Amino acid sequence: MISKLTLILYELNKEDMSNKPEHHPETLTAQALGWVDPTTRSIVPPIYPSASYERAPDGTYPGGHSYTRDQNPTYDQVELLLSRLEGGEAALLFSSGMAATTTVFETLDHGDHVIAPEDMYWTTQRWLEELARRGRISLELVPNGNMEALEGLLRPGRTKIVWVETPANPTCSVTSISETASAAHRAGARLVVDSTLSTPVLCRPIEHGADLVVHSATKQLNGHADVLAGALITARRDKMWERLTHDRGYRGAVLGPFEAWLLMRGIRTLFLRVHRSAETAMKVAEWLNANSEVREVFYPGLRSHPGHAIAASQMSHGFGMLVSFRLWGGAPAARRVAGSLRIFKNATSLGGVESLVEHRAPVEGPTTRVPADLLRLSVGIESVDDLLADLDQAIS
Ligand code: PLP
């Protein structure tokens, strides 16, 4: 819902950048659409912590807000910027990536059919498996990027959501968004793309046919590992979008205004961070690929990666900050290397300015499909020489 305050902001910022196609996304992002505060002309937006808003004597809400579980002015600028960056019609912020994801599945009717990839963020997959065990949905997993298998699983009229995560966390498997969109749409299903690892800097799934884009904004959108947040961006303001907007308020899955403000601050440097970390990640992947202790490297930027051609066709300016690899020494070697790295911090999560390493399989538990010796690197913005020297001392 666009609040009255936002309308005032639009009016005041008639010369802002939100409707100027000639401005590049880098400019829109650095200037947060170029908005200024209507009262003070501050170029950094204020935070609106108020949970409640005053009514007029006639009972209406002249400010356009009633209660912050439904609307908060601090969300408006971030949501408009995200929808512009993704090329969608609208965006919603959530209290986490998982809050955004679970709100999408909450819109399904009992027994609706969902197709999700075999390789994907493990909590989302566990959640889907739990929903299936409880009889809420019918779930089938498809090998990532296998169009023939996908066609075989689609049930026209019954399949409601096809979920894609590309590149996937942590195996970097790649899926063609446009081919999946065509297949899903032929069967009457929606295509939802978790684009956390790409960000709109590297890939805009809506341009390739996605109906809905999901982000864990905790990761590279915010980029500083100090906010938990999620976002949905829709290609169209349709019935499902109305339902998602309604459900966010009813489920209370909203972001706090302080976090929304921090997220806006983080996003302003998105392009610099994403370009730099993707450039460094490419060098890290090439270095690992040339190392005799390393058995396999998973990075879509490498020509040897099975999804390289598709990734190159739907991503631009790089292939992301996530690099995974396996060592000939197996799981014990992976544990030793994760514990010996000094600049890469041994910690979970990804997409921050600092580089991280995680030995992934033990985190995901015994049912994981991730190889027991896989190490996941989240590459930050440090000196590439320091990162390579750190890998060298830990691996050798
Ligand atoms: N999607 C992907 C690809 C992720 O990596 C994560 C978290 O790691 C999520 C979604 C969930 O996001 P959050 O931790 O913000 O709930």
mmCIF file of C-alpha atoms and ligand atoms in Angstrom:
data_model
loop_
_atom_site.group_PDB
_atom_site.id
_atom_site.type_symbol
_atom_site.label_atom_id
_atom_site.label_comp_id
_atom_site.label_asym_id
_atom_site.label_seq_id
_atom_site.Cartn_x
_atom_site.Cartn_y
_atom_site.Cartn_z
ATOM 1 C CA MET A 1 0.000 0.000 0.000
ATOM 2 C CA ILE A 2 1.364 3.442 -0.895
ATOM 3 C CA SER A 3 0.926 5.678 2.139
ATOM 4 C CA LYS A 4 -0.048 9.337 2.121
ATOM 5 C CA LEU A 5 3.425 10.220 3.312
ATOM 6 C CA THR A 6 4.891 8.376 0.354
ATOM 7 C CA LEU A 7 2.575 10.289 -1.946
ATOM 8 C CA ILE A 8 3.828 13.511 -0.376
ATOM 9 C CA LEU A 9 7.388 12.258 -0.926
ATOM 10 C CA TYR A 10 6.593 11.471 -4.557
ATOM 11 C CA GLU A 11 5.052 14.941 -4.976
ATOM 12 C CA LEU A 12 7.972 16.670 -3.291
ATOM 13 C CA ASN A 13 10.482 14.594 -5.184
ATOM 14 C CA LYS A 14 8.873 15.039 -8.594
ATOM 15 C CA GLU A 15 12.367 15.461 -9.886
ATOM 16 C CA ASP A 16 13.503 12.277 -8.131
ATOM 17 C CA MET A 17 14.856 9.352 -10.049
ATOM 18 C CA SER A 18 12.176 6.759 -9.525
ATOM 19 C CA ASN A 19 10.579 7.459 -12.894
ATOM 20 C CA LYS A 20 13.623 8.366 -14.884
ATOM 21 C CA PRO A 21 14.559 5.508 -17.168
ATOM 22 C CA GLU A 22 17.666 7.400 -18.276
ATOM 23 C CA HIS A 23 19.246 6.966 -14.836
ATOM 24 C CA HIS A 24 21.311 3.849 -14.367
ATOM 25 C CA PRO A 25 20.536 1.473 -11.502
ATOM 26 C CA GLU A 26 23.901 2.379 -9.917
ATOM 27 C CA THR A 27 22.723 5.996 -9.616
ATOM 28 C CA LEU A 28 19.262 5.073 -8.303
ATOM 29 C CA THR A 29 20.907 2.875 -5.688
ATOM 30 C CA ALA A 30 23.685 5.191 -4.518
ATOM 31 C CA GLN A 31 21.145 8.010 -4.092
ATOM 32 C CA ALA A 32 18.329 5.809 -2.761
ATOM 33 C CA LEU A 33 16.123 7.189 -5.580
ATOM 34 C CA GLY A 34 17.300 10.705 -4.751
ATOM 35 C CA TRP A 35 14.543 11.260 -2.196
ATOM 36 C CA VAL A 36 14.843 14.036 0.358
ATOM 37 C CA ASP A 37 12.882 14.337 3.595
ATOM 38 C CA PRO A 38 9.881 16.671 3.057
ATOM 39 C CA THR A 39 10.269 18.515 6.369
ATOM 40 C CA THR A 40 13.990 18.968 6.867
ATOM 41 C CA ARG A 41 15.327 18.323 3.330
ATOM 42 C CA SER A 42 17.705 15.754 4.825
ATOM 43 C CA ILE A 43 19.174 13.476 2.171
ATOM 44 C CA VAL A 44 19.297 10.549 4.591
ATOM 45 C CA PRO A 45 15.773 9.392 5.388
ATOM 46 C CA PRO A 46 14.420 9.526 8.942
ATOM 47 C CA ILE A 47 13.361 6.393 10.869
ATOM 48 C CA TYR A 48 9.692 6.152 11.846
ATOM 49 C CA PRO A 49 9.623 3.984 14.993
ATOM 50 C CA SER A 50 5.987 4.722 15.865
ATOM 51 C CA ALA A 51 3.838 1.581 16.092
ATOM 52 C CA SER A 52 0.614 3.621 16.034
ATOM 53 C CA TYR A 53 -0.709 6.648 14.152
ATOM 54 C CA GLU A 54 -3.299 9.240 15.214
ATOM 55 C CA ARG A 55 -6.792 9.344 13.762
ATOM 56 C CA ALA A 56 -8.577 12.560 12.759
ATOM 57 C CA PRO A 57 -11.798 13.464 14.683
ATOM 58 C CA ASP A 58 -13.832 11.770 11.932
ATOM 59 C CA GLY A 59 -11.983 8.503 12.564
ATOM 60 C CA THR A 60 -9.905 8.517 9.381
ATOM 61 C CA TYR A 61 -6.129 8.315 9.228
ATOM 62 C CA PRO A 62 -4.994 11.548 7.547
ATOM 63 C CA GLY A 63 -1.337 10.339 7.467
ATOM 64 C CA GLY A 64 -2.314 7.187 5.610
ATOM 65 C CA HIS A 65 -0.967 4.922 8.377
ATOM 66 C CA SER A 66 -2.727 3.131 11.196
ATOM 67 C CA TYR A 67 -0.453 0.451 12.680
ATOM 68 C CA THR A 68 3.085 -0.511 11.789
ATOM 69 C CA ARG A 69 2.333 -4.209 11.234
ATOM 70 C CA ASP A 70 0.498 -3.067 8.079
ATOM 71 C CA GLN A 71 2.476 -0.028 6.933
ATOM 72 C CA ASN A 72 5.520 1.931 8.033
ATOM 73 C CA PRO A 73 6.927 4.887 6.068
ATOM 74 C CA THR A 74 10.494 3.582 6.622
ATOM 75 C CA TYR A 75 9.739 0.652 4.274
ATOM 76 C CA ASP A 76 8.544 2.722 1.337
ATOM 77 C CA GLN A 77 11.863 3.922 -0.085
ATOM 78 C CA VAL A 78 13.533 0.485 0.152
ATOM 79 C CA GLU A 79 10.549 -1.296 -1.386
ATOM 80 C CA LEU A 80 10.294 1.151 -4.281
ATOM 81 C CA LEU A 81 14.040 0.939 -4.933
ATOM 82 C CA LEU A 82 14.005 -2.887 -4.886
ATOM 83 C CA SER A 83 11.079 -3.043 -7.287
ATOM 84 C CA ARG A 84 12.916 -0.644 -9.644
ATOM 85 C CA LEU A 85 16.151 -2.644 -9.445
ATOM 86 C CA GLU A 86 14.371 -5.941 -10.174
ATOM 87 C CA GLY A 87 12.116 -4.455 -12.870
ATOM 88 C CA GLY A 88 8.976 -5.457 -10.951
ATOM 89 C CA GLU A 89 5.749 -3.639 -10.105
ATOM 90 C CA ALA A 90 6.031 -3.772 -6.312
ATOM 91 C CA ALA A 91 8.126 -5.089 -3.424
ATOM 92 C CA LEU A 92 7.525 -6.076 0.197
ATOM 93 C CA LEU A 93 10.062 -6.243 3.019
ATOM 94 C CA PHE A 94 9.938 -9.087 5.547
ATOM 95 C CA SER A 95 11.588 -9.818 8.884
ATOM 96 C CA SER A 96 13.903 -12.401 7.238
ATOM 97 C CA GLY A 97 14.426 -14.294 4.001
ATOM 98 C CA MET A 98 12.602 -17.251 5.561
ATOM 99 C CA ALA A 99 9.665 -15.019 6.545
ATOM 100 C CA ALA A 100 9.382 -13.959 2.884
ATOM 101 C CA THR A 101 9.683 -17.577 1.692
ATOM 102 C CA THR A 102 7.191 -19.091 4.140
ATOM 103 C CA THR A 103 4.692 -16.317 3.372
ATOM 104 C CA VAL A 104 4.787 -17.370 -0.300
ATOM 105 C CA PHE A 105 3.956 -21.010 0.558
ATOM 106 C CA GLU A 106 1.271 -19.895 3.017
ATOM 107 C CA THR A 107 -0.760 -18.634 0.032
ATOM 108 C CA LEU A 108 -1.196 -22.207 -1.264
ATOM 109 C CA ASP A 109 -4.353 -24.241 -0.787
ATOM 110 C CA HIS A 110 -4.299 -27.605 0.933
ATOM 111 C CA GLY A 111 -2.666 -30.239 -1.298
ATOM 112 C CA ASP A 112 -1.325 -27.853 -3.956
ATOM 113 C CA HIS A 113 1.644 -29.263 -5.855
ATOM 114 C CA VAL A 114 5.080 -27.629 -5.555
ATOM 115 C CA ILE A 115 8.248 -28.415 -7.504
ATOM 116 C CA ALA A 116 11.534 -27.363 -5.925
ATOM 117 C CA PRO A 117 15.161 -28.118 -6.815
ATOM 118 C CA GLU A 118 17.285 -30.843 -5.258
ATOM 119 C CA ASP A 119 20.063 -28.332 -4.553
ATOM 120 C CA MET A 120 18.813 -25.273 -2.715
ATOM 121 C CA TYR A 121 19.083 -23.398 0.566
ATOM 122 C CA TRP A 122 18.613 -26.225 3.034
ATOM 123 C CA THR A 123 16.198 -24.529 5.488
ATOM 124 C CA THR A 124 13.784 -23.757 2.641
ATOM 125 C CA GLN A 125 13.954 -27.368 1.475
ATOM 126 C CA ARG A 126 13.496 -28.698 5.034
ATOM 127 C CA TRP A 127 10.508 -26.393 5.460
ATOM 128 C CA LEU A 128 8.920 -27.664 2.236
ATOM 129 C CA GLU A 129 9.524 -31.271 3.320
ATOM 130 C CA GLU A 130 7.851 -30.517 6.663
ATOM 131 C CA LEU A 131 4.859 -28.939 4.916
ATOM 132 C CA ALA A 132 4.604 -32.065 2.738
ATOM 133 C CA ARG A 133 4.832 -34.385 5.788
ATOM 134 C CA ARG A 134 2.021 -32.417 7.457
ATOM 135 C CA GLY A 135 -0.095 -32.909 4.321
ATOM 136 C CA ARG A 136 -0.212 -29.176 3.551
ATOM 137 C CA ILE A 137 1.416 -29.464 0.114
ATOM 138 C CA SER A 138 2.457 -32.149 -2.314
ATOM 139 C CA LEU A 139 6.180 -31.740 -3.028
ATOM 140 C CA GLU A 140 8.513 -33.062 -5.676
ATOM 141 C CA LEU A 141 12.203 -32.274 -6.046
ATOM 142 C CA VAL A 142 13.779 -31.925 -9.482
ATOM 143 C CA PRO A 143 17.500 -32.112 -10.368
ATOM 144 C CA ASN A 144 18.587 -28.489 -10.821
ATOM 145 C CA GLY A 145 18.342 -27.309 -14.409
ATOM 146 C CA ASN A 146 16.991 -30.615 -15.774
ATOM 147 C CA MET A 147 14.185 -29.414 -18.064
ATOM 148 C CA GLU A 148 13.160 -32.875 -19.179
ATOM 149 C CA ALA A 149 12.699 -34.000 -15.572
ATOM 150 C CA LEU A 150 10.788 -30.794 -14.818
ATOM 151 C CA GLU A 151 8.397 -31.338 -17.759
ATOM 152 C CA GLY A 152 7.784 -34.850 -16.453
ATOM 153 C CA LEU A 153 6.866 -33.614 -12.970
ATOM 154 C CA LEU A 154 4.615 -30.694 -13.907
ATOM 155 C CA ARG A 155 0.921 -31.416 -13.351
ATOM 156 C CA PRO A 156 -1.125 -28.881 -15.336
ATOM 157 C CA GLY A 157 -3.692 -27.237 -13.097
ATOM 158 C CA ARG A 158 -2.291 -28.807 -9.903
ATOM 159 C CA THR A 159 1.285 -27.504 -9.828
ATOM 160 C CA LYS A 160 1.016 -24.033 -8.323
ATOM 161 C CA ILE A 161 4.638 -23.092 -7.670
ATOM 162 C CA VAL A 162 7.890 -23.970 -9.387
ATOM 163 C CA TRP A 163 10.746 -22.787 -7.176
ATOM 164 C CA VAL A 164 14.179 -22.008 -8.599
ATOM 165 C CA GLU A 165 17.331 -20.948 -6.806
ATOM 166 C CA THR A 166 20.100 -19.932 -9.203
ATOM 167 C CA PRO A 167 22.956 -20.119 -8.524
ATOM 168 C CA ALA A 168 21.992 -22.471 -5.684
ATOM 169 C CA ASN A 169 23.459 -22.324 -2.204
ATOM 170 C CA PRO A 170 25.973 -23.985 -1.686
ATOM 171 C CA THR A 171 26.580 -26.073 -4.831
ATOM 172 C CA CYS A 172 26.279 -23.162 -7.295
ATOM 173 C CA SER A 173 24.027 -25.294 -9.568
ATOM 174 C CA VAL A 174 22.540 -23.181 -12.329
ATOM 175 C CA THR A 175 19.015 -23.262 -13.786
ATOM 176 C CA SER A 176 17.698 -21.507 -16.888
ATOM 177 C CA ILE A 177 15.073 -19.065 -15.630
ATOM 178 C CA SER A 178 13.496 -18.487 -19.058
ATOM 179 C CA GLU A 179 13.125 -22.185 -19.906
ATOM 180 C CA THR A 180 11.725 -22.947 -16.446
ATOM 181 C CA ALA A 181 9.326 -19.993 -16.722
ATOM 182 C CA SER A 182 7.981 -21.232 -20.074
ATOM 183 C CA ALA A 183 7.466 -24.771 -18.759
ATOM 184 C CA ALA A 184 5.855 -23.568 -15.502
ATOM 185 C CA HIS A 185 3.539 -21.150 -17.311
ATOM 186 C CA ARG A 186 2.424 -23.800 -19.822
ATOM 187 C CA ALA A 187 1.264 -25.855 -16.830
ATOM 188 C CA GLY A 188 -0.452 -22.857 -15.192
ATOM 189 C CA ALA A 189 2.124 -22.604 -12.379
ATOM 190 C CA ARG A 190 4.004 -19.576 -11.103
ATOM 191 C CA LEU A 191 7.767 -19.344 -11.188
ATOM 192 C CA VAL A 192 9.362 -18.081 -7.979
ATOM 193 C CA VAL A 193 13.124 -17.411 -8.062
ATOM 194 C CA ASP A 194 15.284 -17.146 -4.952
ATOM 195 C CA SER A 195 17.848 -14.717 -6.357
ATOM 196 C CA THR A 196 19.771 -14.136 -3.118
ATOM 197 C CA LEU A 197 23.115 -15.184 -4.605
ATOM 198 C CA SER A 198 22.746 -12.950 -7.666
ATOM 199 C CA THR A 199 21.141 -9.768 -6.366
ATOM 200 C CA PRO A 200 19.604 -7.514 -9.048
ATOM 201 C CA VAL A 201 23.139 -6.382 -9.913
ATOM 202 C CA LEU A 202 23.945 -9.722 -11.573
ATOM 203 C CA CYS A 203 20.542 -11.074 -12.613
ATOM 204 C CA ARG A 204 16.975 -9.753 -12.941
ATOM 205 C CA PRO A 205 14.789 -12.889 -12.967
ATOM 206 C CA ILE A 206 11.596 -10.982 -13.897
ATOM 207 C CA GLU A 207 13.192 -10.082 -17.253
ATOM 208 C CA HIS A 208 13.583 -13.821 -17.863
ATOM 209 C CA GLY A 209 9.972 -14.666 -17.020
ATOM 210 C CA ALA A 210 9.865 -15.072 -13.206
ATOM 211 C CA ASP A 211 6.600 -14.106 -11.504
ATOM 212 C CA LEU A 212 8.079 -13.489 -8.082
ATOM 213 C CA VAL A 213 11.621 -12.879 -6.817
ATOM 214 C CA VAL A 214 12.715 -13.729 -3.268
ATOM 215 C CA HIS A 215 15.760 -12.375 -1.450
ATOM 216 C CA SER A 216 17.384 -13.028 1.842
ATOM 217 C CA ALA A 217 18.230 -9.340 2.231
ATOM 218 C CA THR A 218 20.362 -10.439 5.204
ATOM 219 C CA LYS A 219 22.996 -11.322 2.612
ATOM 220 C CA GLN A 220 24.462 -9.116 -0.079
ATOM 221 C CA LEU A 221 21.579 -6.639 -0.378
ATOM 222 C CA ASN A 222 22.399 -5.360 3.094
ATOM 223 C CA GLY A 223 25.980 -6.573 2.878
ATOM 224 C CA HIS A 224 27.199 -5.827 6.393
ATOM 225 C CA ALA A 225 25.969 -8.876 8.351
ATOM 226 C CA ASP A 226 24.098 -6.631 10.780
ATOM 227 C CA VAL A 227 20.473 -6.985 9.633
ATOM 228 C CA LEU A 228 18.134 -9.964 9.262
ATOM 229 C CA ALA A 229 15.699 -9.154 6.442
ATOM 230 C CA GLY A 230 13.846 -10.575 3.452
ATOM 231 C CA ALA A 231 12.143 -9.199 0.358
ATOM 232 C CA LEU A 232 9.653 -10.239 -2.297
ATOM 233 C CA ILE A 233 9.385 -8.467 -5.640
ATOM 234 C CA THR A 234 6.477 -9.156 -7.973
ATOM 235 C CA ALA A 235 6.279 -8.917 -11.752
ATOM 236 C CA ARG A 236 2.597 -7.911 -11.443
ATOM 237 C CA ARG A 237 0.231 -6.532 -8.818
ATOM 238 C CA ASP A 238 -2.091 -9.502 -9.180
ATOM 239 C CA LYS A 239 -4.337 -11.491 -6.814
ATOM 240 C CA MET A 240 -1.387 -13.372 -5.360
ATOM 241 C CA TRP A 241 0.355 -10.085 -4.585
ATOM 242 C CA GLU A 242 -2.755 -8.800 -2.808
ATOM 243 C CA ARG A 243 -2.769 -11.999 -0.763
ATOM 244 C CA LEU A 244 0.944 -11.692 0.074
ATOM 245 C CA THR A 245 0.488 -8.075 1.166
ATOM 246 C CA HIS A 246 -2.483 -9.031 3.323
ATOM 247 C CA ASP A 247 -0.701 -12.050 4.796
ATOM 248 C CA ARG A 248 2.468 -10.145 5.696
ATOM 249 C CA GLY A 249 0.409 -7.926 7.987
ATOM 250 C CA TYR A 250 -1.688 -10.748 9.426
ATOM 251 C CA ARG A 251 1.329 -12.997 10.038
ATOM 252 C CA GLY A 252 3.264 -10.048 11.481
ATOM 253 C CA ALA A 253 6.295 -11.011 9.406
ATOM 254 C CA VAL A 254 7.321 -7.357 9.007
ATOM 255 C CA LEU A 255 10.745 -5.805 9.301
ATOM 256 C CA GLY A 256 11.396 -3.378 12.166
ATOM 257 C CA PRO A 257 11.827 0.253 11.061
ATOM 258 C CA PHE A 258 15.400 0.391 12.417
ATOM 259 C CA GLU A 259 16.345 -2.659 10.344
ATOM 260 C CA ALA A 260 14.622 -1.207 7.264
ATOM 261 C CA TRP A 261 16.707 1.938 7.684
ATOM 262 C CA LEU A 262 19.950 -0.053 8.066
ATOM 263 C CA LEU A 263 19.037 -2.092 5.001
ATOM 264 C CA MET A 264 18.566 1.101 2.967
ATOM 265 C CA ARG A 265 21.997 2.302 4.100
ATOM 266 C CA GLY A 266 23.585 -1.018 3.119
ATOM 267 C CA ILE A 267 21.922 -1.144 -0.299
ATOM 268 C CA ARG A 268 23.406 2.218 -1.313
ATOM 269 C CA THR A 269 26.800 0.544 -1.882
ATOM 270 C CA LEU A 270 25.348 -2.642 -3.423
ATOM 271 C CA PHE A 271 26.866 -2.227 -6.879
ATOM 272 C CA LEU A 272 30.404 -1.560 -5.637
ATOM 273 C CA ARG A 273 30.297 -4.508 -3.242
ATOM 274 C CA VAL A 274 28.764 -6.976 -5.694
ATOM 275 C CA HIS A 275 31.150 -6.060 -8.528
ATOM 276 C CA ARG A 276 34.199 -6.248 -6.283
ATOM 277 C CA SER A 277 33.310 -9.528 -4.573
ATOM 278 C CA ALA A 278 32.361 -11.211 -7.885
ATOM 279 C CA GLU A 279 35.682 -10.153 -9.406
ATOM 280 C CA THR A 280 37.591 -11.516 -6.404
ATOM 281 C CA ALA A 281 35.472 -14.707 -6.281
ATOM 282 C CA MET A 282 36.395 -15.405 -9.917
ATOM 283 C CA LYS A 283 40.114 -15.144 -9.059
ATOM 284 C CA VAL A 284 39.647 -17.329 -5.969
ATOM 285 C CA ALA A 285 37.804 -19.960 -8.055
ATOM 286 C CA GLU A 286 40.550 -19.938 -10.709
ATOM 287 C CA TRP A 287 43.248 -20.236 -8.029
ATOM 288 C CA LEU A 288 41.460 -23.164 -6.373
ATOM 289 C CA ASN A 289 40.922 -24.808 -9.773
ATOM 290 C CA ALA A 290 44.663 -24.776 -10.375
ATOM 291 C CA ASN A 291 45.549 -26.205 -6.938
ATOM 292 C CA SER A 292 46.519 -29.889 -6.818
ATOM 293 C CA GLU A 293 45.005 -30.382 -3.313
ATOM 294 C CA VAL A 294 41.589 -29.322 -4.640
ATOM 295 C CA ARG A 295 39.373 -32.020 -6.114
ATOM 296 C CA GLU A 296 36.502 -29.940 -7.520
ATOM 297 C CA VAL A 297 35.483 -26.280 -7.650
ATOM 298 C CA PHE A 298 31.863 -25.129 -7.911
ATOM 299 C CA TYR A 299 31.679 -21.651 -9.442
ATOM 300 C CA PRO A 300 29.471 -20.733 -12.433
ATOM 301 C CA GLY A 301 32.106 -18.309 -13.741
ATOM 302 C CA LEU A 302 34.464 -21.185 -14.560
ATOM 303 C CA ARG A 303 34.117 -22.419 -18.128
ATOM 304 C CA SER A 304 34.306 -25.972 -16.803
ATOM 305 C CA HIS A 305 31.132 -25.456 -14.699
ATOM 306 C CA PRO A 306 28.230 -27.370 -16.327
ATOM 307 C CA GLY A 307 25.932 -24.339 -15.964
ATOM 308 C CA HIS A 308 28.455 -21.765 -17.226
ATOM 309 C CA ALA A 309 26.770 -21.041 -20.571
ATOM 310 C CA ILE A 310 23.329 -20.587 -18.985
ATOM 311 C CA ALA A 311 24.763 -18.485 -16.154
ATOM 312 C CA ALA A 312 26.574 -16.303 -18.720
ATOM 313 C CA SER A 313 23.330 -15.824 -20.655
ATOM 314 C CA GLN A 314 21.229 -14.700 -17.673
ATOM 315 C CA MET A 315 23.827 -13.020 -15.433
ATOM 316 C CA SER A 316 25.871 -9.927 -16.199
ATOM 317 C CA HIS A 317 28.832 -8.248 -14.460
ATOM 318 C CA GLY A 318 29.965 -11.481 -12.817
ATOM 319 C CA PHE A 319 28.880 -14.720 -11.241
ATOM 320 C CA GLY A 320 28.537 -13.862 -7.562
ATOM 321 C CA MET A 321 30.460 -14.072 -4.318
ATOM 322 C CA LEU A 322 29.898 -17.741 -3.457
ATOM 323 C CA VAL A 323 32.590 -20.317 -4.297
ATOM 324 C CA SER A 324 32.455 -23.902 -3.052
ATOM 325 C CA PHE A 325 35.119 -26.574 -3.355
ATOM 326 C CA ARG A 326 36.104 -30.070 -2.323
ATOM 327 C CA LEU A 327 39.512 -31.323 -1.213
ATOM 328 C CA TRP A 328 41.199 -34.623 -2.067
ATOM 329 C CA GLY A 329 41.711 -35.109 1.688
ATOM 330 C CA GLY A 330 37.936 -35.489 2.207
ATOM 331 C CA ALA A 331 35.929 -34.309 5.230
ATOM 332 C CA PRO A 332 38.903 -34.302 7.688
ATOM 333 C CA ALA A 333 40.841 -32.017 5.323
ATOM 334 C CA ALA A 334 37.798 -29.755 4.937
ATOM 335 C CA ARG A 335 37.487 -29.478 8.725
ATOM 336 C CA ARG A 336 41.210 -28.736 9.056
ATOM 337 C CA VAL A 337 41.206 -26.061 6.332
ATOM 338 C CA ALA A 338 38.089 -24.340 7.725
ATOM 339 C CA GLY A 339 39.800 -24.200 11.113
ATOM 340 C CA SER A 340 43.145 -22.983 9.717
ATOM 341 C CA LEU A 341 41.934 -20.060 7.608
ATOM 342 C CA ARG A 342 42.558 -16.746 9.350
ATOM 343 C CA ILE A 343 41.203 -13.998 7.090
ATOM 344 C CA PHE A 344 38.205 -16.091 6.008
ATOM 345 C CA LYS A 345 36.235 -16.293 9.274
ATOM 346 C CA ASN A 346 34.852 -19.737 10.107
ATOM 347 C CA ALA A 347 31.198 -18.744 10.372
ATOM 348 C CA THR A 348 27.833 -19.273 8.736
ATOM 349 C CA SER A 349 26.041 -16.903 6.323
ATOM 350 C CA LEU A 350 27.243 -15.119 3.197
ATOM 351 C CA GLY A 351 27.201 -11.849 1.309
ATOM 352 C CA GLY A 352 28.936 -9.594 3.848
ATOM 353 C CA VAL A 353 31.981 -7.414 3.192
ATOM 354 C CA GLU A 354 34.113 -9.877 5.186
ATOM 355 C CA SER A 355 34.978 -13.292 3.719
ATOM 356 C CA LEU A 356 33.643 -16.403 5.446
ATOM 357 C CA VAL A 357 34.231 -20.143 5.202
ATOM 358 C CA GLU A 358 31.865 -22.914 6.248
ATOM 359 C CA HIS A 359 32.208 -26.698 6.244
ATOM 360 C CA ARG A 360 28.666 -27.139 5.055
ATOM 361 C CA ALA A 361 27.574 -30.799 5.397
ATOM 362 C CA PRO A 362 27.775 -30.982 9.230
ATOM 363 C CA VAL A 363 25.562 -27.867 9.408
ATOM 364 C CA GLU A 364 22.892 -29.427 7.191
ATOM 365 C CA GLY A 365 22.890 -32.796 8.988
ATOM 366 C CA PRO A 366 22.818 -36.445 7.901
ATOM 367 C CA THR A 367 20.140 -36.060 5.203
ATOM 368 C CA THR A 368 22.064 -33.427 3.253
ATOM 369 C CA ARG A 369 22.892 -33.887 -0.440
ATOM 370 C CA VAL A 370 25.942 -31.659 -0.043
ATOM 371 C CA PRO A 371 29.257 -33.601 -0.322
ATOM 372 C CA ALA A 372 30.773 -34.313 3.122
ATOM 373 C CA ASP A 373 33.980 -32.469 2.206
ATOM 374 C CA LEU A 374 32.438 -29.328 0.640
ATOM 375 C CA LEU A 375 33.746 -25.991 1.883
ATOM 376 C CA ARG A 376 31.661 -22.927 1.089
ATOM 377 C CA LEU A 377 33.398 -19.574 0.739
ATOM 378 C CA SER A 378 31.581 -16.273 0.853
ATOM 379 C CA VAL A 379 34.011 -13.865 -0.764
ATOM 380 C CA GLY A 380 34.060 -10.327 0.597
ATOM 381 C CA ILE A 381 35.804 -7.161 -0.525
ATOM 382 C CA GLU A 382 39.253 -7.646 1.039
ATOM 383 C CA SER A 383 42.495 -7.688 -0.978
ATOM 384 C CA VAL A 384 42.484 -10.697 -3.285
ATOM 385 C CA ASP A 385 46.191 -11.244 -2.529
ATOM 386 C CA ASP A 386 45.468 -11.568 1.199
ATOM 387 C CA LEU A 387 42.615 -14.007 0.546
ATOM 388 C CA LEU A 388 44.742 -16.181 -1.766
ATOM 389 C CA ALA A 389 47.645 -16.159 0.707
ATOM 390 C CA ASP A 390 45.229 -17.254 3.443
ATOM 391 C CA LEU A 391 43.900 -20.115 1.307
ATOM 392 C CA ASP A 392 47.448 -21.103 0.418
ATOM 393 C CA GLN A 393 48.645 -21.328 4.035
ATOM 394 C CA ALA A 394 45.520 -23.282 5.074
ATOM 395 C CA ILE A 395 45.413 -25.747 2.165
ATOM 396 C CA SER A 396 49.128 -26.456 1.929
HETATM 397 N N1 PLP B 1 17.734 -18.059 0.577
HETATM 398 C C1 PLP B 1 19.049 -18.297 0.520
HETATM 399 C C2 PLP B 1 19.680 -18.628 -0.800
HETATM 400 C C3 PLP B 1 19.824 -18.253 1.688
HETATM 401 O O1 PLP B 1 21.144 -18.492 1.612
HETATM 402 C C4 PLP B 1 19.190 -17.952 2.920
HETATM 403 C C5 PLP B 1 19.968 -17.906 4.167
HETATM 404 O O2 PLP B 1 21.115 -18.286 4.225
HETATM 405 C C6 PLP B 1 17.801 -17.723 2.928
HETATM 406 C C7 PLP B 1 17.111 -17.768 1.734
HETATM 407 C C8 PLP B 1 17.077 -17.415 4.209
HETATM 408 O O3 PLP B 1 17.359 -16.097 4.596
HETATM 409 P P1 PLP B 1 17.315 -15.565 6.106
HETATM 410 O O4 PLP B 1 18.478 -16.175 6.822
HETATM 411 O O5 PLP B 1 17.395 -14.080 5.930
HETATM 412 O O6 PLP B 1 16.008 -16.013 6.691
#
